[in-house]
């Protein structure tokens, strides 16, 4: 059988060199690549051009996530407020990238919530008395509401039925929207839950903007904030919320711990 030495070309990517019979030419660096490395990102093109007014783009091509094994990039820098490293949207919360600073904060502590409560108590000179609705009454009301929520609630379809926690969410007062029944995984942090709600309702989320007001979740019982680094499962165990509870999503200053004027939301 006759050999065809001139048919196809070897991929110029350093760790590939594969012979490809349908090679691709890069309009940036001018080299030839296989189908796997044909894109500029795939072969880290040294002369990536941005066709805009005929000028060569020399800036950064996005910010790569600092989490080992993650290759996601974002157009803007998203910092972890604890370790100050840059991460993608999926790994921006401390618990999602196994933050070293978070571990230091929680050393010798069996509960994230307990640690946070201790910090608040230590920093306050005045004891704030809560006037919560009794846990028993809240639990009973949640059970009744849960049956109705399951019929109309929306959420991540990939969430297993056994992990689903249903909440009635009151959107920020400025949007003048009706409360929405939703479900979330009990393994999620409140921070991730807030992001999911904002995305599903089309609500602006500036939690990564340092100077902007933050989206936070609050209990409808007494207006106390549900801390972003707490997981839903932990809040359920401590009976701070129940499966079927109502919560309020609102824009507040970063250190807000109590939401005033609950009557604005016409909670029923």
mmCIF file of C-alpha atoms in Angstrom:
data_model
loop_
_atom_site.group_PDB
_atom_site.id
_atom_site.type_symbol
_atom_site.label_atom_id
_atom_site.label_comp_id
_atom_site.label_asym_id
_atom_site.label_seq_id
_atom_site.Cartn_x
_atom_site.Cartn_y
_atom_site.Cartn_z
ATOM 1 C CA UNK A 1 0.000 0.000 0.000
ATOM 2 C CA UNK A 2 1.442 3.373 -0.976
ATOM 3 C CA UNK A 3 2.232 5.716 1.895
ATOM 4 C CA UNK A 4 0.941 9.279 1.871
ATOM 5 C CA UNK A 5 3.570 11.245 3.790
ATOM 6 C CA UNK A 6 2.115 14.624 2.870
ATOM 7 C CA UNK A 7 -1.402 13.864 4.031
ATOM 8 C CA UNK A 8 -2.265 15.600 7.322
ATOM 9 C CA UNK A 9 -0.103 17.591 9.722
ATOM 10 C CA UNK A 10 1.121 17.171 13.261
ATOM 11 C CA UNK A 11 -0.462 19.320 15.995
ATOM 12 C CA UNK A 12 1.943 22.096 17.092
ATOM 13 C CA UNK A 13 0.735 21.931 20.706
ATOM 14 C CA UNK A 14 3.811 20.957 22.732
ATOM 15 C CA UNK A 15 2.230 18.056 24.627
ATOM 16 C CA UNK A 16 0.204 16.687 21.718
ATOM 17 C CA UNK A 17 2.004 16.396 18.322
ATOM 18 C CA UNK A 18 -0.894 14.236 17.079
ATOM 19 C CA UNK A 19 -1.127 13.653 13.315
ATOM 20 C CA UNK A 20 -4.430 15.122 12.157
ATOM 21 C CA UNK A 21 -5.722 14.558 8.619
ATOM 22 C CA UNK A 22 -7.980 17.604 8.929
ATOM 23 C CA UNK A 23 -5.720 20.099 10.739
ATOM 24 C CA UNK A 24 -6.814 23.588 11.769
ATOM 25 C CA UNK A 25 -4.782 26.733 11.256
ATOM 26 C CA UNK A 26 -4.818 29.403 13.990
ATOM 27 C CA UNK A 27 -5.372 32.951 12.705
ATOM 28 C CA UNK A 28 -3.544 34.267 15.740
ATOM 29 C CA UNK A 29 -0.176 32.530 16.015
ATOM 30 C CA UNK A 30 -0.314 30.905 12.567
ATOM 31 C CA UNK A 31 0.442 27.397 13.833
ATOM 32 C CA UNK A 32 -1.428 24.199 12.971
ATOM 33 C CA UNK A 33 -3.444 22.243 15.550
ATOM 34 C CA UNK A 34 -5.670 19.202 15.912
ATOM 35 C CA UNK A 35 -9.391 19.526 16.621
ATOM 36 C CA UNK A 36 -8.796 19.271 20.386
ATOM 37 C CA UNK A 37 -6.349 22.208 20.475
ATOM 38 C CA UNK A 38 -7.707 24.338 17.652
ATOM 39 C CA UNK A 39 -9.172 27.085 19.876
ATOM 40 C CA UNK A 40 -6.906 29.862 21.148
ATOM 41 C CA UNK A 41 -7.646 29.017 24.776
ATOM 42 C CA UNK A 42 -6.908 25.319 24.208
ATOM 43 C CA UNK A 43 -3.388 25.956 22.927
ATOM 44 C CA UNK A 44 -2.773 29.187 24.935
ATOM 45 C CA UNK A 45 -2.308 31.201 21.784
ATOM 46 C CA UNK A 46 0.623 33.593 22.109
ATOM 47 C CA UNK A 47 -0.852 36.070 19.657
ATOM 48 C CA UNK A 48 -4.534 36.062 20.435
ATOM 49 C CA UNK A 49 -6.020 38.962 18.460
ATOM 50 C CA UNK A 50 -9.099 40.959 19.316
ATOM 51 C CA UNK A 51 -10.610 42.399 16.128
ATOM 52 C CA UNK A 52 -11.744 45.763 17.351
ATOM 53 C CA UNK A 53 -10.793 48.922 15.428
ATOM 54 C CA UNK A 54 -7.822 46.968 14.076
ATOM 55 C CA UNK A 55 -5.990 46.996 17.429
ATOM 56 C CA UNK A 56 -4.222 44.089 19.072
ATOM 57 C CA UNK A 57 -5.624 43.139 22.475
ATOM 58 C CA UNK A 58 -2.828 42.757 25.012
ATOM 59 C CA UNK A 59 -4.834 42.618 28.262
ATOM 60 C CA UNK A 60 -5.730 39.653 30.451
ATOM 61 C CA UNK A 61 -8.108 37.101 28.877
ATOM 62 C CA UNK A 62 -10.194 36.662 31.997
ATOM 63 C CA UNK A 63 -9.363 35.543 35.526
ATOM 64 C CA UNK A 64 -8.806 31.843 36.180
ATOM 65 C CA UNK A 65 -10.300 30.227 39.297
ATOM 66 C CA UNK A 66 -7.683 29.593 42.027
ATOM 67 C CA UNK A 67 -9.223 26.261 42.989
ATOM 68 C CA UNK A 68 -6.982 23.380 41.950
ATOM 69 C CA UNK A 69 -8.549 21.425 39.107
ATOM 70 C CA UNK A 70 -10.990 24.188 38.071
ATOM 71 C CA UNK A 71 -10.307 25.907 34.725
ATOM 72 C CA UNK A 72 -13.277 28.285 34.793
ATOM 73 C CA UNK A 73 -12.615 31.923 33.980
ATOM 74 C CA UNK A 74 -14.518 35.104 34.777
ATOM 75 C CA UNK A 75 -14.303 38.485 33.060
ATOM 76 C CA UNK A 76 -13.945 40.263 36.403
ATOM 77 C CA UNK A 77 -12.034 39.382 39.551
ATOM 78 C CA UNK A 78 -14.187 37.668 42.179
ATOM 79 C CA UNK A 79 -12.419 37.659 45.530
ATOM 80 C CA UNK A 80 -13.098 35.454 48.543
ATOM 81 C CA UNK A 81 -13.672 37.876 51.424
ATOM 82 C CA UNK A 82 -11.654 35.602 53.714
ATOM 83 C CA UNK A 83 -8.528 34.438 51.833
ATOM 84 C CA UNK A 84 -8.679 37.195 49.167
ATOM 85 C CA UNK A 85 -7.923 34.775 46.327
ATOM 86 C CA UNK A 86 -9.749 34.960 42.996
ATOM 87 C CA UNK A 87 -12.361 32.306 42.185
ATOM 88 C CA UNK A 88 -15.095 31.613 39.632
ATOM 89 C CA UNK A 89 -18.779 32.099 40.430
ATOM 90 C CA UNK A 90 -19.208 28.427 41.342
ATOM 91 C CA UNK A 91 -16.404 28.475 43.926
ATOM 92 C CA UNK A 92 -16.528 32.052 45.257
ATOM 93 C CA UNK A 93 -17.998 31.138 48.662
ATOM 94 C CA UNK A 94 -15.478 30.069 51.311
ATOM 95 C CA UNK A 95 -17.011 26.650 51.889
ATOM 96 C CA UNK A 96 -17.067 25.921 48.126
ATOM 97 C CA UNK A 97 -13.287 26.210 47.687
ATOM 98 C CA UNK A 98 -12.242 24.722 51.014
ATOM 99 C CA UNK A 99 -10.967 28.110 52.183
ATOM 100 C CA UNK A 100 -7.879 27.916 54.398
ATOM 101 C CA UNK A 101 -8.901 31.044 56.323
ATOM 102 C CA UNK A 102 -12.310 29.570 57.050
ATOM 103 C CA UNK A 103 -10.623 26.474 58.480
ATOM 104 C CA UNK A 104 -8.519 28.672 60.768
ATOM 105 C CA UNK A 105 -11.628 30.465 62.003
ATOM 106 C CA UNK A 106 -13.378 27.187 62.762
ATOM 107 C CA UNK A 107 -10.469 25.378 64.433
ATOM 108 C CA UNK A 108 -11.480 23.632 67.689
ATOM 109 C CA UNK A 109 -15.141 24.388 66.870
ATOM 110 C CA UNK A 110 -17.717 21.693 66.229
ATOM 111 C CA UNK A 111 -20.220 24.012 64.573
ATOM 112 C CA UNK A 112 -19.953 26.941 62.170
ATOM 113 C CA UNK A 113 -23.141 28.385 63.574
ATOM 114 C CA UNK A 114 -21.919 28.098 67.163
ATOM 115 C CA UNK A 115 -18.693 29.849 66.201
ATOM 116 C CA UNK A 116 -20.549 32.682 64.538
ATOM 117 C CA UNK A 117 -22.914 33.117 67.478
ATOM 118 C CA UNK A 118 -19.974 33.263 69.890
ATOM 119 C CA UNK A 119 -18.344 35.978 67.809
ATOM 120 C CA UNK A 120 -21.516 38.061 67.796
ATOM 121 C CA UNK A 121 -22.010 37.700 71.541
ATOM 122 C CA UNK A 122 -18.393 38.659 72.228
ATOM 123 C CA UNK A 123 -18.644 41.775 70.054
ATOM 124 C CA UNK A 124 -21.866 43.095 71.542
ATOM 125 C CA UNK A 125 -22.115 44.983 74.817
ATOM 126 C CA UNK A 126 -25.908 44.892 74.821
ATOM 127 C CA UNK A 127 -27.944 41.695 74.960
ATOM 128 C CA UNK A 128 -30.646 41.787 72.315
ATOM 129 C CA UNK A 129 -33.840 40.101 73.423
ATOM 130 C CA UNK A 130 -35.687 38.272 70.697
ATOM 131 C CA UNK A 131 -39.440 38.038 70.557
ATOM 132 C CA UNK A 132 -39.661 34.955 68.324
ATOM 133 C CA UNK A 133 -42.847 33.129 67.624
ATOM 134 C CA UNK A 134 -42.606 29.861 69.523
ATOM 135 C CA UNK A 135 -40.782 27.114 67.649
ATOM 136 C CA UNK A 136 -43.789 24.861 68.057
ATOM 137 C CA UNK A 137 -46.157 27.351 66.428
ATOM 138 C CA UNK A 138 -43.697 28.055 63.589
ATOM 139 C CA UNK A 139 -43.213 24.342 62.963
ATOM 140 C CA UNK A 140 -46.946 23.714 62.797
ATOM 141 C CA UNK A 141 -47.481 26.614 60.390
ATOM 142 C CA UNK A 142 -44.615 25.377 58.206
ATOM 143 C CA UNK A 143 -46.144 21.896 57.942
ATOM 144 C CA UNK A 144 -49.408 23.351 56.691
ATOM 145 C CA UNK A 145 -47.640 25.620 54.199
ATOM 146 C CA UNK A 146 -45.383 22.793 52.987
ATOM 147 C CA UNK A 147 -48.249 20.811 51.507
ATOM 148 C CA UNK A 148 -49.272 23.770 49.348
ATOM 149 C CA UNK A 149 -45.690 24.652 48.366
ATOM 150 C CA UNK A 150 -44.911 21.217 46.937
ATOM 151 C CA UNK A 151 -47.602 21.698 44.303
ATOM 152 C CA UNK A 152 -46.178 24.899 42.804
ATOM 153 C CA UNK A 153 -42.569 25.264 44.029
ATOM 154 C CA UNK A 154 -39.756 25.784 41.527
ATOM 155 C CA UNK A 155 -36.090 24.945 41.906
ATOM 156 C CA UNK A 156 -33.150 22.954 40.601
ATOM 157 C CA UNK A 157 -34.621 19.860 38.959
ATOM 158 C CA UNK A 158 -31.370 18.011 39.637
ATOM 159 C CA UNK A 159 -31.897 18.253 43.389
ATOM 160 C CA UNK A 160 -32.935 14.811 44.775
ATOM 161 C CA UNK A 161 -36.385 14.640 46.370
ATOM 162 C CA UNK A 162 -34.829 13.447 49.642
ATOM 163 C CA UNK A 163 -32.685 16.605 49.886
ATOM 164 C CA UNK A 164 -35.328 19.181 48.993
ATOM 165 C CA UNK A 165 -36.268 21.893 51.479
ATOM 166 C CA UNK A 166 -39.214 24.117 50.559
ATOM 167 C CA UNK A 167 -39.294 27.825 51.421
ATOM 168 C CA UNK A 168 -41.728 30.606 50.621
ATOM 169 C CA UNK A 169 -39.523 33.495 49.483
ATOM 170 C CA UNK A 170 -40.572 37.144 49.773
ATOM 171 C CA UNK A 171 -38.651 39.153 47.111
ATOM 172 C CA UNK A 172 -37.076 42.549 48.010
ATOM 173 C CA UNK A 173 -39.761 45.153 48.704
ATOM 174 C CA UNK A 174 -38.615 47.389 45.838
ATOM 175 C CA UNK A 175 -39.641 44.764 43.255
ATOM 176 C CA UNK A 176 -43.234 44.609 44.480
ATOM 177 C CA UNK A 177 -43.479 40.891 43.620
ATOM 178 C CA UNK A 178 -45.606 38.208 45.217
ATOM 179 C CA UNK A 179 -43.849 35.631 47.440
ATOM 180 C CA UNK A 180 -42.644 32.587 45.527
ATOM 181 C CA UNK A 181 -42.569 28.928 46.672
ATOM 182 C CA UNK A 182 -39.152 27.396 45.915
ATOM 183 C CA UNK A 183 -37.105 24.371 46.867
ATOM 184 C CA UNK A 184 -33.383 24.003 47.540
ATOM 185 C CA UNK A 185 -30.948 21.290 48.581
ATOM 186 C CA UNK A 186 -30.469 21.014 52.342
ATOM 187 C CA UNK A 187 -26.738 20.699 51.633
ATOM 188 C CA UNK A 188 -26.574 24.230 50.201
ATOM 189 C CA UNK A 189 -25.217 27.191 52.104
ATOM 190 C CA UNK A 190 -27.450 30.240 52.515
ATOM 191 C CA UNK A 191 -25.036 32.147 50.255
ATOM 192 C CA UNK A 192 -25.612 29.692 47.427
ATOM 193 C CA UNK A 193 -29.356 29.742 48.130
ATOM 194 C CA UNK A 194 -29.429 33.542 47.790
ATOM 195 C CA UNK A 195 -27.631 33.312 44.429
ATOM 196 C CA UNK A 196 -30.137 30.718 43.207
ATOM 197 C CA UNK A 197 -33.140 32.827 44.249
ATOM 198 C CA UNK A 198 -31.770 35.983 42.616
ATOM 199 C CA UNK A 199 -31.067 34.124 39.370
ATOM 200 C CA UNK A 200 -34.474 32.439 39.234
ATOM 201 C CA UNK A 201 -36.392 35.657 39.994
ATOM 202 C CA UNK A 202 -34.245 37.849 37.733
ATOM 203 C CA UNK A 203 -33.171 40.009 40.673
ATOM 204 C CA UNK A 204 -29.931 42.003 40.537
ATOM 205 C CA UNK A 205 -27.249 40.437 42.732
ATOM 206 C CA UNK A 206 -24.298 42.658 43.695
ATOM 207 C CA UNK A 207 -22.980 40.519 46.542
ATOM 208 C CA UNK A 208 -19.526 40.565 44.921
ATOM 209 C CA UNK A 209 -19.423 44.365 44.722
ATOM 210 C CA UNK A 210 -17.755 45.654 47.854
ATOM 211 C CA UNK A 211 -19.514 49.021 47.976
ATOM 212 C CA UNK A 212 -22.997 47.754 47.053
ATOM 213 C CA UNK A 213 -25.794 46.640 49.344
ATOM 214 C CA UNK A 214 -25.942 42.868 49.846
ATOM 215 C CA UNK A 215 -28.759 40.420 49.234
ATOM 216 C CA UNK A 216 -29.491 38.575 52.478
ATOM 217 C CA UNK A 217 -32.158 36.132 53.695
ATOM 218 C CA UNK A 218 -34.126 36.879 56.861
ATOM 219 C CA UNK A 219 -36.571 34.945 59.021
ATOM 220 C CA UNK A 220 -40.164 36.169 58.790
ATOM 221 C CA UNK A 221 -40.664 35.311 62.488
ATOM 222 C CA UNK A 222 -38.458 38.038 63.931
ATOM 223 C CA UNK A 223 -36.400 39.445 61.058
ATOM 224 C CA UNK A 224 -33.092 37.824 62.072
ATOM 225 C CA UNK A 225 -30.560 37.295 59.292
ATOM 226 C CA UNK A 226 -29.680 33.778 58.101
ATOM 227 C CA UNK A 227 -25.893 33.817 57.859
ATOM 228 C CA UNK A 228 -24.509 33.164 54.361
ATOM 229 C CA UNK A 229 -21.923 30.610 55.542
ATOM 230 C CA UNK A 230 -24.513 28.452 57.331
ATOM 231 C CA UNK A 231 -25.996 25.422 55.583
ATOM 232 C CA UNK A 232 -29.751 24.877 55.357
ATOM 233 C CA UNK A 233 -29.422 21.506 57.088
ATOM 234 C CA UNK A 234 -27.801 23.150 60.127
ATOM 235 C CA UNK A 235 -30.567 25.773 60.361
ATOM 236 C CA UNK A 236 -33.180 23.016 60.237
ATOM 237 C CA UNK A 237 -31.507 21.116 63.072
ATOM 238 C CA UNK A 238 -31.416 24.253 65.203
ATOM 239 C CA UNK A 239 -35.044 25.002 64.271
ATOM 240 C CA UNK A 240 -34.161 28.476 63.019
ATOM 241 C CA UNK A 241 -36.180 27.557 59.912
ATOM 242 C CA UNK A 242 -38.436 24.638 59.010
ATOM 243 C CA UNK A 243 -39.302 22.807 55.817
ATOM 244 C CA UNK A 244 -42.149 25.043 54.639
ATOM 245 C CA UNK A 245 -40.994 28.240 56.377
ATOM 246 C CA UNK A 246 -41.186 31.707 54.874
ATOM 247 C CA UNK A 247 -38.085 33.870 54.389
ATOM 248 C CA UNK A 248 -37.439 37.397 53.162
ATOM 249 C CA UNK A 249 -34.827 38.339 50.545
ATOM 250 C CA UNK A 250 -33.741 41.959 50.918
ATOM 251 C CA UNK A 251 -30.959 44.418 50.090
ATOM 252 C CA UNK A 252 -29.186 45.567 53.256
ATOM 253 C CA UNK A 253 -25.859 46.860 54.471
ATOM 254 C CA UNK A 254 -23.250 44.147 54.952
ATOM 255 C CA UNK A 255 -23.430 43.945 58.765
ATOM 256 C CA UNK A 256 -27.230 44.047 59.120
ATOM 257 C CA UNK A 257 -28.450 41.381 61.553
ATOM 258 C CA UNK A 258 -32.091 42.365 62.052
ATOM 259 C CA UNK A 259 -34.573 43.374 59.342
ATOM 260 C CA UNK A 260 -36.921 46.089 60.563
ATOM 261 C CA UNK A 261 -40.411 46.939 59.345
ATOM 262 C CA UNK A 262 -41.572 43.400 58.581
ATOM 263 C CA UNK A 263 -45.084 44.754 57.997
ATOM 264 C CA UNK A 264 -43.903 46.040 54.614
ATOM 265 C CA UNK A 265 -43.877 42.482 53.265
ATOM 266 C CA UNK A 266 -47.517 41.714 54.219
ATOM 267 C CA UNK A 267 -46.541 38.335 55.602
ATOM 268 C CA UNK A 268 -49.411 35.878 55.784
#
